[in-house]
mmCIF file of C-alpha atoms in Angstrom:
data_model
loop_
_atom_site.group_PDB
_atom_site.id
_atom_site.type_symbol
_atom_site.label_atom_id
_atom_site.label_comp_id
_atom_site.label_asym_id
_atom_site.label_seq_id
_atom_site.Cartn_x
_atom_site.Cartn_y
_atom_site.Cartn_z
ATOM 1 C CA MET A 1 -14.273 -8.276 1.139
ATOM 2 C CA GLU A 2 -16.459 -9.797 -1.149
ATOM 3 C CA SER A 3 -14.048 -10.631 -3.810
ATOM 4 C CA SER A 4 -11.723 -12.642 -0.984
ATOM 5 C CA GLN A 5 -14.822 -14.630 -0.467
ATOM 6 C CA ASN A 6 -15.147 -15.460 -3.776
ATOM 7 C CA ASN A 7 -11.510 -16.428 -4.462
ATOM 8 C CA SER A 8 -11.597 -18.622 -1.655
ATOM 9 C CA GLN A 9 -14.862 -20.220 -2.730
ATOM 10 C CA SER A 10 -13.035 -20.807 -5.838
ATOM 11 C CA SER A 11 -9.592 -22.467 -4.511
ATOM 12 C CA GLY A 12 -12.167 -24.588 -2.179
ATOM 13 C CA GLN A 13 -13.966 -25.647 -5.339
ATOM 14 C CA LEU A 14 -10.768 -26.573 -7.063
ATOM 15 C CA GLU A 15 -9.153 -28.303 -4.345
ATOM 16 C CA GLN A 16 -12.192 -30.840 -4.532
ATOM 17 C CA PHE A 17 -11.752 -31.236 -7.982
ATOM 18 C CA VAL A 18 -8.057 -31.809 -7.716
ATOM 19 C CA LEU A 19 -8.697 -34.482 -5.215
ATOM 20 C CA LEU A 20 -11.173 -36.364 -7.366
ATOM 21 C CA ALA A 21 -8.508 -36.343 -10.297
ATOM 22 C CA LYS A 22 -5.368 -37.385 -8.406
ATOM 23 C CA ASN A 23 -5.929 -41.354 -8.872
ATOM 24 C CA THR A 24 -7.441 -41.147 -12.530
ATOM 25 C CA THR A 25 -6.212 -41.729 -15.746
ATOM 26 C CA GLY A 26 -7.426 -41.129 -19.830
ATOM 27 C CA LYS A 27 -10.761 -40.779 -19.912
ATOM 28 C CA ALA A 28 -11.694 -40.643 -15.965
ATOM 29 C CA THR A 29 -9.251 -37.848 -16.189
ATOM 30 C CA VAL A 30 -11.343 -35.902 -19.009
ATOM 31 C CA ALA A 31 -14.348 -36.480 -17.240
ATOM 32 C CA VAL A 32 -12.829 -34.573 -14.452
ATOM 33 C CA LEU A 33 -11.446 -31.748 -16.419
ATOM 34 C CA THR A 34 -14.776 -31.303 -18.389
ATOM 35 C CA GLN A 35 -16.920 -30.613 -15.100
ATOM 36 C CA VAL A 36 -14.241 -28.268 -13.740
ATOM 37 C CA LEU A 37 -13.911 -26.231 -16.897
ATOM 38 C CA LYS A 38 -17.913 -25.640 -16.790
ATOM 39 C CA HIS A 39 -18.045 -24.832 -13.101
ATOM 40 C CA LYS A 40 -19.544 -21.554 -12.398
ATOM 41 C CA ASN A 41 -17.128 -20.924 -9.158
ATOM 42 C CA VAL A 42 -13.611 -22.089 -10.472
ATOM 43 C CA TYR A 43 -11.761 -19.622 -12.121
ATOM 44 C CA VAL A 44 -8.207 -21.001 -11.832
ATOM 45 C CA PHE A 45 -6.452 -24.082 -12.483
ATOM 46 C CA ALA A 46 -2.574 -24.236 -11.987
ATOM 47 C CA GLU A 47 -3.177 -27.002 -9.315
ATOM 48 C CA LEU A 48 -5.153 -29.210 -11.259
ATOM 49 C CA ARG A 49 -3.106 -28.559 -14.444
ATOM 50 C CA GLU A 50 0.073 -29.423 -12.683
ATOM 51 C CA LEU A 51 -1.087 -33.236 -11.771
ATOM 52 C CA LYS A 52 1.095 -35.709 -13.287
ATOM 53 C CA CYS A 53 -2.350 -37.472 -14.543
ATOM 54 C CA VAL A 54 -3.363 -34.468 -16.157
ATOM 55 C CA GLN A 55 0.266 -34.102 -17.722
ATOM 56 C CA ALA A 56 -0.194 -37.641 -18.832
ATOM 57 C CA LEU A 57 -2.585 -36.516 -21.351
ATOM 58 C CA ASN A 58 -0.290 -34.939 -23.406
ATOM 59 C CA GLY A 59 0.580 -36.599 -26.889
ATOM 60 C CA THR A 60 -2.444 -38.644 -26.341
ATOM 61 C CA GLU A 61 -5.745 -39.067 -28.157
ATOM 62 C CA HIS A 62 -6.881 -36.704 -24.839
ATOM 63 C CA GLN A 63 -4.364 -33.809 -26.025
ATOM 64 C CA PRO A 64 -7.510 -31.461 -26.866
ATOM 65 C CA HIS A 65 -8.471 -31.292 -23.078
ATOM 66 C CA LEU A 66 -5.353 -30.392 -22.182
ATOM 67 C CA ASP A 67 -5.179 -27.767 -24.569
ATOM 68 C CA LEU A 68 -8.361 -26.731 -23.619
ATOM 69 C CA LEU A 69 -7.401 -26.624 -19.928
ATOM 70 C CA ASN A 70 -4.407 -24.362 -20.725
ATOM 71 C CA LEU A 71 -6.672 -22.259 -22.949
ATOM 72 C CA PHE A 72 -8.949 -21.609 -19.486
ATOM 73 C CA SER A 73 -6.241 -21.236 -17.393
ATOM 74 C CA TYR A 74 -4.479 -18.490 -19.153
ATOM 75 C CA GLY A 75 -5.894 -17.801 -22.871
ATOM 76 C CA THR A 76 -8.206 -15.637 -24.132
ATOM 77 C CA TYR A 77 -11.679 -15.979 -26.183
ATOM 78 C CA GLU A 78 -9.196 -14.279 -29.025
ATOM 79 C CA ASP A 79 -7.060 -17.597 -28.455
ATOM 80 C CA TYR A 80 -9.227 -19.620 -28.867
ATOM 81 C CA LYS A 81 -10.389 -18.053 -32.044
ATOM 82 C CA LYS A 82 -7.236 -18.382 -33.496
ATOM 83 C CA MET A 83 -7.091 -22.578 -32.647
ATOM 84 C CA LYS A 84 -10.623 -22.525 -34.091
ATOM 85 C CA ASN A 85 -9.128 -21.244 -37.540
ATOM 86 C CA GLN A 86 -6.166 -23.070 -37.275
ATOM 87 C CA ASN A 87 -8.225 -26.192 -37.340
ATOM 88 C CA GLN A 88 -6.862 -27.287 -34.028
ATOM 89 C CA ASN A 89 -9.099 -30.419 -32.778
ATOM 90 C CA LEU A 90 -10.782 -28.939 -29.715
ATOM 91 C CA PRO A 91 -13.819 -30.397 -27.784
ATOM 92 C CA THR A 92 -16.957 -28.743 -28.457
ATOM 93 C CA LEU A 93 -17.725 -25.608 -26.287
ATOM 94 C CA THR A 94 -21.226 -25.260 -24.845
ATOM 95 C CA GLU A 95 -22.665 -21.979 -23.987
ATOM 96 C CA THR A 96 -21.882 -22.196 -20.625
ATOM 97 C CA HIS A 97 -18.367 -22.864 -21.579
ATOM 98 C CA LEU A 98 -17.946 -19.937 -23.624
ATOM 99 C CA LYS A 99 -19.466 -17.696 -21.285
ATOM 100 C CA LYS A 100 -16.889 -18.490 -18.723
ATOM 101 C CA LEU A 101 -14.062 -18.223 -21.146
ATOM 102 C CA ARG A 102 -15.279 -14.713 -21.901
ATOM 103 C CA GLN A 103 -15.506 -14.006 -18.758
ATOM 104 C CA LEU A 104 -11.940 -15.009 -18.511
ATOM 105 C CA SER A 105 -10.768 -13.249 -21.091
ATOM 106 C CA LEU A 106 -12.390 -9.754 -19.708
ATOM 107 C CA VAL A 107 -10.487 -10.622 -16.280
ATOM 108 C CA SER A 108 -6.678 -10.285 -18.821
ATOM 109 C CA TYR A 109 -8.047 -7.349 -20.448
ATOM 110 C CA ALA A 110 -8.737 -5.528 -16.985
ATOM 111 C CA SER A 111 -5.392 -6.861 -15.634
ATOM 112 C CA LYS A 112 -3.666 -4.804 -18.605
ATOM 113 C CA HIS A 113 -5.977 -1.922 -18.873
ATOM 114 C CA LYS A 114 -7.443 0.630 -16.615
ATOM 115 C CA THR A 115 -10.208 1.507 -18.855
ATOM 116 C CA LEU A 116 -12.176 -0.944 -21.581
ATOM 117 C CA ASN A 117 -14.049 0.458 -24.274
ATOM 118 C CA TYR A 118 -16.855 -1.518 -25.472
ATOM 119 C CA GLU A 119 -16.139 -1.379 -29.253
ATOM 120 C CA SER A 120 -13.316 -3.054 -28.825
ATOM 121 C CA LEU A 121 -14.450 -5.622 -26.077
ATOM 122 C CA LEU A 122 -17.860 -6.143 -28.392
ATOM 123 C CA VAL A 123 -15.157 -7.373 -31.369
ATOM 124 C CA GLN A 124 -13.047 -9.312 -29.387
ATOM 125 C CA LEU A 125 -15.513 -11.190 -27.418
ATOM 126 C CA GLU A 126 -17.607 -11.814 -30.025
ATOM 127 C CA ILE A 127 -20.926 -10.383 -28.625
ATOM 128 C CA ASP A 128 -23.550 -8.819 -30.810
ATOM 129 C CA ASP A 129 -25.014 -5.587 -28.604
ATOM 130 C CA VAL A 130 -23.982 -3.787 -25.783
ATOM 131 C CA ARG A 131 -26.577 -4.613 -23.379
ATOM 132 C CA ASN A 132 -25.205 -8.533 -23.303
ATOM 133 C CA LEU A 133 -21.607 -6.962 -23.060
ATOM 134 C CA GLU A 134 -22.595 -5.154 -20.281
ATOM 135 C CA ASP A 135 -24.554 -8.230 -18.323
ATOM 136 C CA LEU A 136 -21.199 -9.843 -18.879
ATOM 137 C CA ILE A 137 -19.114 -7.512 -17.130
ATOM 138 C CA ILE A 138 -21.766 -7.382 -14.469
ATOM 139 C CA SER A 139 -21.465 -11.466 -14.027
ATOM 140 C CA CYS A 140 -17.716 -10.517 -13.553
ATOM 141 C CA VAL A 141 -18.174 -8.228 -10.822
ATOM 142 C CA TYR A 142 -20.648 -10.200 -8.862
ATOM 143 C CA ALA A 143 -18.375 -13.347 -9.333
ATOM 144 C CA GLY A 144 -15.508 -11.540 -7.845
ATOM 145 C CA LEU A 145 -13.263 -11.192 -10.542
ATOM 146 C CA ILE A 146 -13.388 -7.613 -11.665
ATOM 147 C CA LYS A 147 -14.248 -4.336 -9.763
ATOM 148 C CA GLY A 148 -14.987 -1.109 -11.377
ATOM 149 C CA LYS A 149 -17.706 1.064 -12.891
ATOM 150 C CA LEU A 150 -19.714 1.196 -15.937
ATOM 151 C CA ASP A 151 -19.618 4.478 -17.469
ATOM 152 C CA GLN A 152 -22.631 3.881 -19.868
ATOM 153 C CA LEU A 153 -22.467 7.367 -21.419
ATOM 154 C CA ASN A 154 -19.406 6.813 -22.679
ATOM 155 C CA ARG A 155 -19.516 3.741 -23.675
ATOM 156 C CA ARG A 156 -16.510 1.863 -21.512
ATOM 157 C CA PHE A 157 -15.799 0.018 -18.240
ATOM 158 C CA HIS A 158 -13.379 1.646 -15.770
ATOM 159 C CA VAL A 159 -11.288 -0.901 -13.991
ATOM 160 C CA TYR A 160 -10.597 -0.574 -10.344
ATOM 161 C CA TRP A 161 -9.250 -4.151 -9.805
ATOM 162 C CA ALA A 162 -8.813 -7.624 -11.521
ATOM 163 C CA MET A 163 -8.137 -11.104 -10.151
ATOM 164 C CA GLY A 164 -5.252 -12.785 -11.083
ATOM 165 C CA ARG A 165 -5.058 -15.521 -13.423
ATOM 166 C CA ASP A 166 -2.530 -18.493 -13.842
ATOM 167 C CA LEU A 167 0.870 -17.868 -15.420
ATOM 168 C CA HIS A 168 1.765 -18.480 -19.103
ATOM 169 C CA PRO A 169 4.647 -20.875 -18.875
ATOM 170 C CA ASN A 170 6.346 -18.101 -21.032
ATOM 171 C CA GLU A 171 5.507 -15.416 -18.360
ATOM 172 C CA LEU A 172 7.212 -17.599 -15.442
ATOM 173 C CA ASP A 173 10.976 -16.109 -16.690
ATOM 174 C CA GLU A 174 9.161 -12.511 -16.848
ATOM 175 C CA MET A 175 7.558 -12.770 -13.259
ATOM 176 C CA VAL A 176 11.063 -14.198 -11.864
ATOM 177 C CA ASP A 177 12.526 -10.868 -13.466
ATOM 178 C CA LYS A 178 9.797 -8.646 -12.381
ATOM 179 C CA LEU A 179 10.232 -9.765 -8.799
ATOM 180 C CA GLY A 180 13.901 -9.466 -8.828
ATOM 181 C CA SER A 181 13.490 -5.972 -9.696
ATOM 182 C CA TRP A 182 10.633 -5.384 -7.022
ATOM 183 C CA CYS A 183 13.336 -6.853 -4.577
ATOM 184 C CA GLY A 184 16.116 -4.753 -5.817
ATOM 185 C CA ASN A 185 14.035 -1.532 -5.496
ATOM 186 C CA ALA A 186 12.961 -2.606 -1.808
ATOM 187 C CA GLU A 187 16.926 -3.245 -0.909
ATOM 188 C CA LYS A 188 16.996 0.082 -2.044
ATOM 189 C CA LEU A 189 14.306 1.726 -0.220
ATOM 190 C CA MET A 190 15.272 -0.127 2.543
ATOM 191 C CA ALA A 191 18.936 1.133 2.829
ATOM 192 C CA THR A 192 17.581 4.853 1.985
ATOM 193 C CA LEU A 193 15.046 4.594 4.735
ATOM 194 C CA VAL A 194 17.702 3.096 7.053
ATOM 195 C CA GLN A 195 19.910 6.220 5.853
ATOM 196 C CA ASN A 196 16.762 8.642 6.737
ATOM 197 C CA ILE A 197 16.435 7.045 10.097
ATOM 198 C CA GLU A 198 20.194 7.150 11.207
ATOM 199 C CA SER A 199 20.097 11.282 9.829
ATOM 200 C CA VAL A 200 16.763 11.874 11.912
ATOM 201 C CA LYS A 201 18.269 10.444 15.108
ATOM 202 C CA LYS A 202 21.859 12.395 14.640
ATOM 203 C CA TYR A 203 19.609 15.256 14.086
ATOM 204 C CA GLN A 204 17.358 14.543 17.594
ATOM 205 C CA GLU A 205 20.892 14.085 19.157
ATOM 206 C CA GLU A 206 22.504 16.961 18.051
ATOM 207 C CA GLN A 207 19.142 18.849 18.892
ATOM 208 C CA ARG A 208 19.253 17.398 22.292
ATOM 209 C CA LYS A 209 22.858 18.527 22.827
ATOM 210 C CA GLN A 210 21.711 21.740 21.585
ATOM 211 C CA ASN A 211 18.911 22.175 23.932
ATOM 212 C CA GLU A 212 21.124 21.100 26.483
ATOM 213 C CA ALA A 213 23.610 23.596 26.420
ATOM 214 C CA GLN A 214 20.965 26.686 26.026
ATOM 215 C CA ARG A 215 19.269 25.049 29.159
ATOM 216 C CA LYS A 216 22.607 25.392 30.655
ATOM 217 C CA GLU A 217 23.351 28.482 29.398
ATOM 218 C CA PHE A 218 20.415 30.141 30.260
ATOM 219 C CA HIS A 219 20.629 29.207 33.808
ATOM 220 C CA ARG A 220 24.258 30.634 34.192
ATOM 221 C CA VAL A 221 22.824 33.633 32.718
ATOM 222 C CA LYS A 222 20.049 33.539 35.230
ATOM 223 C CA GLU A 223 22.312 33.015 38.221
ATOM 224 C CA THR A 224 24.697 36.033 37.086
ATOM 225 C CA LEU A 225 21.874 38.409 37.110
ATOM 226 C CA GLN A 226 20.636 37.056 40.306
ATOM 227 C CA ARG A 227 24.171 37.752 41.910
ATOM 228 C CA ASN A 228 24.590 41.202 40.175
ATOM 229 C CA ALA A 229 20.948 41.967 41.719
ATOM 230 C CA LEU A 230 22.219 41.315 44.945
ATOM 231 C CA ASP A 231 25.578 42.740 44.497
ATOM 232 C CA ASP A 232 23.585 46.021 43.299
ATOM 233 C CA MET A 233 21.479 45.913 46.168
ATOM 234 C CA GLU A 234 23.992 44.963 48.758
ATOM 235 C CA SER A 235 25.642 48.306 47.108
ATOM 236 C CA SER A 236 22.854 50.419 47.577
ATOM 237 C CA ALA A 237 21.882 49.221 51.029
ATOM 238 C CA ASN A 238 25.566 50.115 52.068
ATOM 239 C CA ALA A 239 25.664 53.729 50.516
ATOM 240 C CA MET A 240 22.074 54.554 52.510
ATOM 241 C CA ASP A 241 23.876 53.556 55.835
ATOM 242 C CA ILE A 242 27.034 55.629 55.261
ATOM 243 C CA ASP A 243 24.439 58.915 54.334
ATOM 244 C CA SER A 244 22.276 58.160 57.449
ATOM 245 C CA SER A 245 25.405 58.425 59.733
ATOM 246 C CA TYR A 246 26.992 61.380 57.805
ATOM 247 C CA GLU A 247 23.317 62.899 58.331
ATOM 248 C CA HIS A 248 23.059 62.046 61.985
ATOM 249 C CA ILE A 249 26.776 63.057 62.865
ATOM 250 C CA GLY A 250 25.634 67.085 61.677
ATOM 251 C CA THR A 251 22.434 67.202 63.572
ATOM 252 C CA GLY A 252 24.326 66.344 66.578
ATOM 253 C CA LYS A 253 26.784 69.225 66.006
ATOM 254 C CA THR A 254 23.989 71.591 65.703
ATOM 255 C CA SER A 255 22.185 70.561 68.969
ATOM 256 C CA ARG A 256 25.466 71.506 71.172
ATOM 257 C CA GLN A 257 25.567 74.489 69.469
ATOM 258 C CA ARG A 258 22.008 75.583 70.786
ATOM 259 C CA ARG A 259 22.599 74.377 73.997
ATOM 260 C CA GLY A 260 25.913 76.768 74.551
ATOM 261 C CA GLY A 261 23.687 79.819 73.600
ATOM 262 C CA GLY A 262 25.396 79.938 70.020
ATOM 263 C CA GLY A 263 28.609 80.992 71.385
ATOM 264 C CA PRO A 264 32.158 79.981 73.247
ATOM 265 C CA PRO A 265 31.377 79.888 76.947
ATOM 266 C CA PRO A 266 32.357 82.863 78.985
ATOM 267 C CA LYS A 267 35.374 83.637 80.915
ATOM 268 C CA ARG A 268 35.818 83.632 84.504
ATOM 269 C CA ILE A 269 37.401 86.920 86.559
#
């Protein structure tokens, strides 16, 4: 959340300089560039660099100021040292400029590596001791340029996130290729997801039909068992009725025999 607020603040500050520079030319444009490069809350410069009045400095006596703007846009402190060694005519940088360029350089390193070793940073940024290096790293964290954790014991910085810097013109084609590759992978992933979704739907439909068939079979078997049980009960009841009838008949004969004295009736003379 804090980094988003800082990025929004940086964009807002840059917009003010863009409006200020729009109707300027020559030295007036240079004056705006000088202000924006040392401003503590502006770390991206693409919108300003694309202005016609800024690009008009190319090939003029003010070319070094345009070169310096490009350096702050996508260069590093190492690039600055190379330009100095090549005797390029760059404007003089103040300590404020140098600190900001070191901060931006640290962002570039953090965007490419998950771990930054102190020894390498001390050389790349031309910083004399570890304490000053850690102060620079902490200033980047508070500015919302990077996120990570200092590992003072092992003399390294673990990177969690880094702000995106302006793209170098030579990086545009590479970025387009990466975006194209990402889009291609996204389309393949979407096709796979759609296929998986269809498979899941088909499986669910098969399960539904199977469950319905099992439910019908269960009710059929249940009804069959119930009918068989009723038939068995009726058969048992009929058998009991027949047995009772025979028993009743047999009991009646015995009674008549008792009433007749147990023998044939006497003959009359």
